[in-house]
Short mmCIF file of C-alpha atoms in Angstrom, two decimals:
data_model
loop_
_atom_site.label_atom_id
_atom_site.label_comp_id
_atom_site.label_asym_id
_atom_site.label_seq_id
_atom_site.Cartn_x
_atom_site.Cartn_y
_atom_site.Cartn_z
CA UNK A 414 40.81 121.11 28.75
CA UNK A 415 43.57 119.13 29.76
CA UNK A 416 45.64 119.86 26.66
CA UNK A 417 46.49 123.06 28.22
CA UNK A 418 48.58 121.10 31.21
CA UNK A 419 49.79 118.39 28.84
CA UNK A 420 52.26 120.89 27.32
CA UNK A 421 53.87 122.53 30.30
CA UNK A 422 54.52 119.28 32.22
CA UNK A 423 56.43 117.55 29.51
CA UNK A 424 58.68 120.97 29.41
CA UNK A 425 58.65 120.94 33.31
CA UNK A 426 59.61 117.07 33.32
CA UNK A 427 61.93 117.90 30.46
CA UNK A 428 63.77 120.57 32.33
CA UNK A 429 63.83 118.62 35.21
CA UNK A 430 65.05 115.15 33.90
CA UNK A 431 67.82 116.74 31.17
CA UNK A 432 70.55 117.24 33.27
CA UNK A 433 70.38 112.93 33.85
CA UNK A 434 70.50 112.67 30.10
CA UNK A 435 72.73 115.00 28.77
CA UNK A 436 75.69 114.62 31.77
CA UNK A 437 79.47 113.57 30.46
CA UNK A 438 80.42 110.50 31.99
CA UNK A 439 84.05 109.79 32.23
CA UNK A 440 85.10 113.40 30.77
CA UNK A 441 85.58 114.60 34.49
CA UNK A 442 81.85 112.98 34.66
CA UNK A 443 80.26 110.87 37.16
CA UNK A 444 82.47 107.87 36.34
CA UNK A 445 86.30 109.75 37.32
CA UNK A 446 87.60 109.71 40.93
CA UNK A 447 90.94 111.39 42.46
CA UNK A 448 93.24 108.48 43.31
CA UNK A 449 96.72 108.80 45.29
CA UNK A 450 99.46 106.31 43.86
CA UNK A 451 100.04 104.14 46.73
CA UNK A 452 96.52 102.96 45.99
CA UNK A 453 96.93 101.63 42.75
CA UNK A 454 98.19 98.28 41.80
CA UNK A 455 102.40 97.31 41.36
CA UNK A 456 102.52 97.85 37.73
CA UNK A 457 100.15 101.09 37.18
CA UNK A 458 102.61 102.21 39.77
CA UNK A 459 106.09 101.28 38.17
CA UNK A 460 104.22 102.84 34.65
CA UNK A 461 103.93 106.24 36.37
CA UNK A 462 107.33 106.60 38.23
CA UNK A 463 108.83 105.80 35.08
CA UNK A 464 106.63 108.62 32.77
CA UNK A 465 106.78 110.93 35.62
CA UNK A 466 110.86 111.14 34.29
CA UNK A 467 111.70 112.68 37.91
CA UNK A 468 108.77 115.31 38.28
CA UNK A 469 105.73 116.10 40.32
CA UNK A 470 102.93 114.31 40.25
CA UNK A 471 100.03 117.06 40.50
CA UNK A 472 96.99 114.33 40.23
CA UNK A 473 95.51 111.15 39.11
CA UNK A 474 92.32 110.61 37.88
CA UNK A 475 90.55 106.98 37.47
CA UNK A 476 88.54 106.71 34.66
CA UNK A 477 85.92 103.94 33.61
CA UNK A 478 86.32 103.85 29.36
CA UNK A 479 83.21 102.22 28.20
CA UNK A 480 82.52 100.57 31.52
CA UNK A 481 84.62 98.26 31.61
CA UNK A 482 88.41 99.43 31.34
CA UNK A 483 90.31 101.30 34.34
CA UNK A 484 92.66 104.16 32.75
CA UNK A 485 94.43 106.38 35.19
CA UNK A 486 95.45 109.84 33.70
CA UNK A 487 98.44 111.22 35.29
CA UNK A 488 99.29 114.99 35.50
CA UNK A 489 103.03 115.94 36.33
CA UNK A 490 104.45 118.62 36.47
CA UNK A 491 108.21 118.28 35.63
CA UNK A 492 111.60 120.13 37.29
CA UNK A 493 112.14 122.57 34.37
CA UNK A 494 108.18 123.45 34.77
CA UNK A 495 106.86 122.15 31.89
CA UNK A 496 104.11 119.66 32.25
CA UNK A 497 103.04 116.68 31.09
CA UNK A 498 99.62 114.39 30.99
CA UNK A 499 99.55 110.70 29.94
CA UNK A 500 97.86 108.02 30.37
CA UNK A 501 98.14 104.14 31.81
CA UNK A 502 95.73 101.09 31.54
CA UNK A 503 95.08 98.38 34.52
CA UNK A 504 97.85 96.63 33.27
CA UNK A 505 100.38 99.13 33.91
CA UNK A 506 100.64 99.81 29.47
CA UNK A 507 101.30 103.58 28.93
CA UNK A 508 98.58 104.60 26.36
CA UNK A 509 98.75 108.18 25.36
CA UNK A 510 101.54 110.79 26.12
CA UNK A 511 100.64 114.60 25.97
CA UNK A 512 103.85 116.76 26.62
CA UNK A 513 102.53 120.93 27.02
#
């Protein structure tokens, strides 16, 4: 008799529970936050003016990688309208460059 229940709860606890399991973290996941520049620390800073090369910056993200390294992705959007993405470690190193 109580194999009849024993299959609908583990779909029910399934169902319930999957989202936890299967959630991105750090791909716009539970580990990014919006950050404003002024926050961030002297070199990250510098790193970004500089990439920026005189445009907007639309938003910066603060990702964990792997738990344990802080990457800020930058998205600018530049005078002649074309926009850019890269992206700068805690130490202020640019690490990838994306030009749209």
């Amino acid at each position: 008799m109580q194999k009849k229940f024993f299959i609908p709860k583990i779909i029910l606890i399934a169902s319930l529970t999957g989202g936890l399991f299967f959630a991105p973290v750090g791909s716009a996941g539970l580990l990014d936050k919006k950050v404003e520049l002024s926050t961030l620390p002297p070199k990250v800073q510098e790193t970004i003016k500089l990439n920026a090369q005189g445009g907007t910056i639309e938003s910066i993200e603060q990702e964990k990688e792997k738990r344990e390294v802080t990457i800020y992705e930058v998205e600018v959007k530049k005078p002649d309208g074309t926009e850019i993405e890269f992206k700068v470690d805690e130490k202020g190193s640019l690490i990838e460059l994306e030009k749209n």
